[in-house]
XYZ file of C-alpha atoms in Angstrom:
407
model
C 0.000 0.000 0.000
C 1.287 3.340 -0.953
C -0.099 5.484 1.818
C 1.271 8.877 0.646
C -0.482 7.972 -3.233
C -3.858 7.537 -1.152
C -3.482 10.259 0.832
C -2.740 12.840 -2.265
C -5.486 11.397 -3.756
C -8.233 11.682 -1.116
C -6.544 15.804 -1.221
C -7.054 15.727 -4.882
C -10.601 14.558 -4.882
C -11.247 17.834 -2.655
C -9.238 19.988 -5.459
C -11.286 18.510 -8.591
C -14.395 18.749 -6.310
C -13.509 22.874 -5.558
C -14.319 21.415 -1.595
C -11.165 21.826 -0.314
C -10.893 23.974 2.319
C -8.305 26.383 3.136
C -7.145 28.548 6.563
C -6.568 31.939 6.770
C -4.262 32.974 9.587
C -5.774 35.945 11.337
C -5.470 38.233 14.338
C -8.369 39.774 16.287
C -7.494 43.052 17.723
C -9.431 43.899 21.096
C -11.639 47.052 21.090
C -11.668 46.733 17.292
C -14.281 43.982 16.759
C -14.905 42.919 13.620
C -11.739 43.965 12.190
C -8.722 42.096 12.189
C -5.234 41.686 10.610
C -4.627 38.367 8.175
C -1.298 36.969 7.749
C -1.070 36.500 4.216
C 1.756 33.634 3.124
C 4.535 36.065 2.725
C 4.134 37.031 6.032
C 2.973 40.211 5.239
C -0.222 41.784 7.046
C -3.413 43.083 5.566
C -6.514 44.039 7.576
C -9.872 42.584 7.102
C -13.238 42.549 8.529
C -14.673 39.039 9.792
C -17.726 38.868 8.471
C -17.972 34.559 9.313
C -17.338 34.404 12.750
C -19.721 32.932 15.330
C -18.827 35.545 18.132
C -22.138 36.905 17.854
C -22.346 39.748 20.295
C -18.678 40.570 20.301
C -18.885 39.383 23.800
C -15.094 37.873 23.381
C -13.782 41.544 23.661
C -15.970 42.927 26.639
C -14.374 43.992 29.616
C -16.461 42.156 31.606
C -15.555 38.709 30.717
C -11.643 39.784 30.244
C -11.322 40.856 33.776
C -13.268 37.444 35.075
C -10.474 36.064 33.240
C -7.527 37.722 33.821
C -8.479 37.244 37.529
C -8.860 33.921 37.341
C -5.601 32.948 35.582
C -4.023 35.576 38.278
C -5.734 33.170 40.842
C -5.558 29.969 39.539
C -2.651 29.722 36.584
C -3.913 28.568 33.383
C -4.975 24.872 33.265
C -7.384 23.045 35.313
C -4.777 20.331 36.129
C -7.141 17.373 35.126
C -10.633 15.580 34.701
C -13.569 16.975 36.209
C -13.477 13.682 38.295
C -9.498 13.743 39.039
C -8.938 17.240 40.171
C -10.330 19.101 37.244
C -13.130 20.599 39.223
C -12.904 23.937 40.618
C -14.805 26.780 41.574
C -15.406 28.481 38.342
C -17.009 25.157 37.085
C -19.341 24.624 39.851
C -20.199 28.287 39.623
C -20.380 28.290 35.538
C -22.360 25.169 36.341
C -25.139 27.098 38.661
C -25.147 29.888 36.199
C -25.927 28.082 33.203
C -28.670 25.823 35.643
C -30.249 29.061 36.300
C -30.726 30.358 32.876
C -32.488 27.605 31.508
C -34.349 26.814 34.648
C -33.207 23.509 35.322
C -32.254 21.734 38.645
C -28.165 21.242 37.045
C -26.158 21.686 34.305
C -22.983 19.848 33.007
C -19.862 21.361 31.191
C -18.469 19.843 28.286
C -15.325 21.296 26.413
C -17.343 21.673 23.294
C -20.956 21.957 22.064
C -19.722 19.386 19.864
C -18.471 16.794 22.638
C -21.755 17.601 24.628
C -23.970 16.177 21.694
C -21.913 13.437 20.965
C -21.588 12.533 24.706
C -25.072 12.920 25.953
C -26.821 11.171 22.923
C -24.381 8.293 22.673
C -24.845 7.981 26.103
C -28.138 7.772 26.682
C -29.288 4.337 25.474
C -27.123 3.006 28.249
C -29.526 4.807 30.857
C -32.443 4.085 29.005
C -32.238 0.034 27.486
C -34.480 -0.094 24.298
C -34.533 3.747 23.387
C -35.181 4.937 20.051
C -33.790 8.425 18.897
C -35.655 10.413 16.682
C -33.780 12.722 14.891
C -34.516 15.852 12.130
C -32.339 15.344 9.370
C -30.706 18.315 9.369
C -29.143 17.976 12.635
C -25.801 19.019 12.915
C -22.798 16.844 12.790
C -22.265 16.371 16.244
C -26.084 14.873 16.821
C -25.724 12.648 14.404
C -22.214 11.451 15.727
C -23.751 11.187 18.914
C -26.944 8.971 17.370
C -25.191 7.140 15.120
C -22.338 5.642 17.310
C -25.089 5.260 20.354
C -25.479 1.590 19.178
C -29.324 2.129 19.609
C -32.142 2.517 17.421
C -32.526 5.692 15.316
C -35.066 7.026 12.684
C -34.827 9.962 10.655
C -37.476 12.528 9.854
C -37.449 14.312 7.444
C -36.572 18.338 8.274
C -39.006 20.005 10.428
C -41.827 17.446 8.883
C -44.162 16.728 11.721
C -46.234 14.439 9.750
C -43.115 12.393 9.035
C -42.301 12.283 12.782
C -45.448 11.459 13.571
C -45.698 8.516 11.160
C -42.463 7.272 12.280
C -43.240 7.393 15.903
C -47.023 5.501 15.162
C -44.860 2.809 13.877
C -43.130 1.582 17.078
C -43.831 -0.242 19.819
C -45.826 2.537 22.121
C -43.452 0.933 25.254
C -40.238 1.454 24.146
C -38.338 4.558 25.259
C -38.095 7.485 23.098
C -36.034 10.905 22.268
C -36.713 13.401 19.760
C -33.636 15.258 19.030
C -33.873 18.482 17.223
C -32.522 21.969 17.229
C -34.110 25.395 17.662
C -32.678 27.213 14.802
C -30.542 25.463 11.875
C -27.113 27.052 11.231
C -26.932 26.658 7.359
C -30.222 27.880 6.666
C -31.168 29.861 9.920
C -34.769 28.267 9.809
C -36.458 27.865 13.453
C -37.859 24.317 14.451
C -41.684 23.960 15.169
C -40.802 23.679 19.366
C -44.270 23.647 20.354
C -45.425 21.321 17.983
C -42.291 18.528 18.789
C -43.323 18.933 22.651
C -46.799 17.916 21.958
C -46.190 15.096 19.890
C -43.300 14.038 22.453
C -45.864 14.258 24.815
C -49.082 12.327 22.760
C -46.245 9.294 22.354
C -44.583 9.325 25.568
C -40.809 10.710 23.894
C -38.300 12.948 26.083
C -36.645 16.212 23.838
C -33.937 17.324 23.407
C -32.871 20.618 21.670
C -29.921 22.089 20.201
C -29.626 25.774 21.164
C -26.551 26.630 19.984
C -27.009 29.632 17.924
C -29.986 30.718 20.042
C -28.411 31.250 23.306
C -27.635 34.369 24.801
C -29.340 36.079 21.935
C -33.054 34.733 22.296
C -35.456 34.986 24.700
C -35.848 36.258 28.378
C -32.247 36.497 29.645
C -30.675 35.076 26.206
C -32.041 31.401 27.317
C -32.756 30.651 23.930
C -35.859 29.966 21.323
C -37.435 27.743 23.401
C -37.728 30.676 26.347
C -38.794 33.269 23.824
C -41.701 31.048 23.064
C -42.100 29.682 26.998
C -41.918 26.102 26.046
C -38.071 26.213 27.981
C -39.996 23.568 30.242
C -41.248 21.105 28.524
C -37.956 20.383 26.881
C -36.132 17.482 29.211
C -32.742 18.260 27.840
C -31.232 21.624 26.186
C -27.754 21.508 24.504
C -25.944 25.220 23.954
C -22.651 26.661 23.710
C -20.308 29.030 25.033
C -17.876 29.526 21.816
C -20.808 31.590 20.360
C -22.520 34.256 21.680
C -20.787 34.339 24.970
C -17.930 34.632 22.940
C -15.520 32.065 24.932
C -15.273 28.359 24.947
C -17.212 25.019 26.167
C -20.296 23.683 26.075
C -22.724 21.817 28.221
C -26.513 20.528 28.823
C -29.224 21.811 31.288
C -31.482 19.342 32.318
C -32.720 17.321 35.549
C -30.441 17.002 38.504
C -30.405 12.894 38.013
C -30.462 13.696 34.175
C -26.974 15.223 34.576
C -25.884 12.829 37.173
C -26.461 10.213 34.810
C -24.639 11.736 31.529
C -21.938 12.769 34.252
C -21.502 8.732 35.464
C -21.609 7.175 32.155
C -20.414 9.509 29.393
C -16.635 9.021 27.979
C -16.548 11.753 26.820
C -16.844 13.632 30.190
C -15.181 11.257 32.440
C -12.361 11.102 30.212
C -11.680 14.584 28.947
C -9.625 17.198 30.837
C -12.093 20.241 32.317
C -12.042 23.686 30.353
C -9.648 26.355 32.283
C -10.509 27.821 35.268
C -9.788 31.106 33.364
C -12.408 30.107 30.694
C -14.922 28.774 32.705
C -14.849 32.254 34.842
C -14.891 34.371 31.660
C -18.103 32.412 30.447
C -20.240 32.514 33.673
C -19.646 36.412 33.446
C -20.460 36.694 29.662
C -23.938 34.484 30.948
C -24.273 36.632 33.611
C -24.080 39.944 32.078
C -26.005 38.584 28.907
C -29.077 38.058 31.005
C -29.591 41.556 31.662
C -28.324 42.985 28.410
C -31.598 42.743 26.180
C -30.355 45.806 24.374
C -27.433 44.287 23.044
C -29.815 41.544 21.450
C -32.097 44.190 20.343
C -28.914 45.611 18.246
C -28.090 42.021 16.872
C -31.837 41.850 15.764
C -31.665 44.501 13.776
C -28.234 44.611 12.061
C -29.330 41.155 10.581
C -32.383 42.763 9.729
C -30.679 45.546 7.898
C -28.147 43.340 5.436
C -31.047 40.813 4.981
C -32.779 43.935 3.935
C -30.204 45.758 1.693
C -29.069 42.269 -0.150
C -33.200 41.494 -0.797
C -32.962 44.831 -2.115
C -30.055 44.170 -4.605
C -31.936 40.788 -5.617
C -29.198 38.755 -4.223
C -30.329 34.873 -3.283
C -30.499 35.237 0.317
C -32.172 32.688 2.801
C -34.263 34.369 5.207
C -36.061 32.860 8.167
C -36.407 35.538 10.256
C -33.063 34.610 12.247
C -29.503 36.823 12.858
C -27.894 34.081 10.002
C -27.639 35.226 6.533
C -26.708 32.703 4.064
C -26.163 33.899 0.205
C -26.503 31.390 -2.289
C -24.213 30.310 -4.480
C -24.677 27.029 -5.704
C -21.079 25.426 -7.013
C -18.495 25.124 -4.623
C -15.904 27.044 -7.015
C -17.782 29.590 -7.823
C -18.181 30.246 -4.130
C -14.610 29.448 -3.139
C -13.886 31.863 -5.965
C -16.205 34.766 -4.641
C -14.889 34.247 -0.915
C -10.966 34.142 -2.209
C -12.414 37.939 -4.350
C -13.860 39.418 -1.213
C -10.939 38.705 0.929
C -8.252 39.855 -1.486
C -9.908 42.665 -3.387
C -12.098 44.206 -0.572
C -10.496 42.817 2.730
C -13.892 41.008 3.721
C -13.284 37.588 5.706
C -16.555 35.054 4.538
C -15.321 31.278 4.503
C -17.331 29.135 1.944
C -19.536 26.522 3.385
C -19.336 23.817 1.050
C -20.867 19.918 1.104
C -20.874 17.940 3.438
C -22.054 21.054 5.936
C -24.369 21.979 3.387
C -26.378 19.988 0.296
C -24.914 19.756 -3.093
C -26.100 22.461 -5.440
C -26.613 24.958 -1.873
C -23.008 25.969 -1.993
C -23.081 29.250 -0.056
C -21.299 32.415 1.637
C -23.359 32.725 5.349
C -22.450 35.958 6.959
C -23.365 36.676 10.568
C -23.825 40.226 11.135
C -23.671 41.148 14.609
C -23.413 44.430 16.829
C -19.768 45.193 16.432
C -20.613 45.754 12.589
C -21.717 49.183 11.857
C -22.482 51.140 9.383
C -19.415 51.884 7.748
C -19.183 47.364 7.949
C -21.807 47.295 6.723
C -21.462 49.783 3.022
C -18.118 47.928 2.669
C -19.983 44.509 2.163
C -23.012 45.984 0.478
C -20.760 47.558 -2.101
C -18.196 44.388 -2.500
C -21.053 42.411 -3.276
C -22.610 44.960 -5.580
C -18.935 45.210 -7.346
C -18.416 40.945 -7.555
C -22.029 40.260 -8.192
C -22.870 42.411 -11.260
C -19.613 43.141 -12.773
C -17.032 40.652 -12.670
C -16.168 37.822 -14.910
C -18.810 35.052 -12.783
C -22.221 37.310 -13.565
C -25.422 36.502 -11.337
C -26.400 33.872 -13.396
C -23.053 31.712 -12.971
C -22.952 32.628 -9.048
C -26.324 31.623 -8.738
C -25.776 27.795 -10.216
């Protein structure tokens, strides 16, 4: 076996395909938010403006998380020294912990290191606490659900997205007994469509199914204290299990469920993927109970998100661009052909300084190749007339005309 040949060719594949997927190296400057430097290959520096990035709020410049965690690592040093269950657990955990309990009104919480690793854990996990239990999961659940489902070594079924006659069907056709789980998440990254909450709950509760929602790009900027869509609607309790992040809108790092007290106890006991995985710093953990904290009380910060997605949804319907529009803060434009987009990202970036990664298959369906921006407080109006204008430029007069972008 030639192992290099295979590996150049599985690189190749990505080439020929136009998926292959290349890093920029950039800089974030604090107090300048959404602006940063790249690193271009000859080491020289250009600035940009991050128009991709999940940091929603901006909340990984404010002062009040940096001084939680400069006063941590002052305190503690900078690594937690271990597992949550060897030495791992400290102050700013338990307190993160309580914090995150709080929002979502739950007896407990559990930290994970990564939205990611808290999907994966807690759905793998569960058929162990529950023998027999059938997952029932919306097929555009994001990679880290369907890890979690697919390696649980239970029984899954697929609906299709946001179908509720299609769930329904699927949960008529098992055996009423067995233990259940619809898995689904409040709004959809790619598309930024919201799922039909109320609707899930009642059929979860007409067939006897726990839920469990994904709130990762809903928290901190939905709902009563940034709790996320399911708050905003006040269905928050009839879900038995919420998933969200802190890498997004509270603008550090980690991730974690609310649910029941024994619910956590359980995923705590039996989940690899916590008992084996060193904690998230002290230093991070403080920084993201204070971005919780303050985000509970800072509606008007929301507000401002609302409305600058509002805005560029606005201006691109108004240039006839193919936007997707949902009534969410995500924006995705599409393109359609993964080269054309790679080729429109790699224009923006070097002609006009504007940082927009393509999303290409397998995050997104063949033929939906797109550019998703994120617009978010820190981008004002000066942001925002750059991109308008770029797009303007690229769309209408370069060499790929509208009809080529759009597939």
């Amino acid at each position: 076996m030639d192992y290099t040949a295979q590996l150049d060719a599985a690189i190749s594949r990505l080439h020929d395909e136009g998926r292959y997927r290349t890093f920029i190296d950039i800089e974030r400057k604090r107090g300048q938010f959404p602006h940063a430097t790249w690193r271009k290959d000859d080491g020289t520096d250009t600035p940009v403006t991050v128009w991709c990035g999940n940091d929603y709020l901006g909340m990984g410049q404010h002062p009040v998380v940096l001084a939680a965690m400069h006063e941590a690592v002052d305190a503690t040093g900078a690594g937690s020294g271990g597992t949550r269950n060897i030495s791992g657990t400290t102050v700013y955990h338990k307190r993160l912990e309580a914090e995150l309990a709080s929002l979502h009104q739950k007896e407990a919480a559990l930290l994970f290191t990564s939205a990611y690793i808290a999907n994966d854990a807690t759905l793998s996990t569960l058929p162990k606490l529950f023998p027999g239990l059938i997952i029932y999961s919306d097929a555009l659940n994001h990679a880290s659900m369907i890890e979690g489902v697919r390696r649980n070594g239970g029984a899954k079924r697929i609906f299709r997205h946001n179908d509720l006659d299609h769930l329904r069907a699927l949960l008529e056709a098992d055996d009423p007994a067995a233990p259940k789980l619809i898995a689904f998440e409040s709004i959809y990254s790619m598309d930024g469509d919201f799922a039909p909450i109320e609707a899930i709950c009642d059929l979860a509760d007409e067939f006897g199914a726990l839920t469990y929602i994904d709130e990762v790009h809903a928290v901190g900027m939905y709902g009563p204290q940034g709790a996320g869509v399911a708050a905003r609607d006040g269905l928050m309790g009839r879900i038995d299990i919420i998933n969200g992040t802190l890498a997004k809108a509270y603008g550090v790092m980690g991730g974690y469920i609310a649910a029941s007290e024994k619910m956590c106890d359980a995923i705590r006991s039996y989940a690899p993927g916590f008992i084996f995985t060193t904690s998230l710093p002290p230093a991070v953990a403080a920084g993201a109970a204070a971005s919780v904290a303050h985000l509970k009380t800072d509606d008007g910060l929301r507000l401002q998100h609302q409305t600058q997605a509002k805005i560029l949804k606005l201006r691109l319907k108004g240039m006839g661009l193919p936007i997707i529009d949902h009534g969410s803060h995500i924006v995705p434009l599409i393109v359609g052909d993964p080269v054309h987009t790679k080729k429109l990202s790699d224009m923006l970036l070097s002609e006009f300084g504007i940082y927009v990664q393509p999303i290409n298959f397998p995050t997104v369906p063949r033929g939906t190749e797109r550019l998703r921006f994120t617009p978010s407080p820190v981008h004002g109006p000066r942001e925002m007339d750059a991109l308008v204008s770029a797009l303007d430029n690229l769309w209408s007069h370069c060499a790929l005309n509208r009809a080529e972008l759009a597939g």
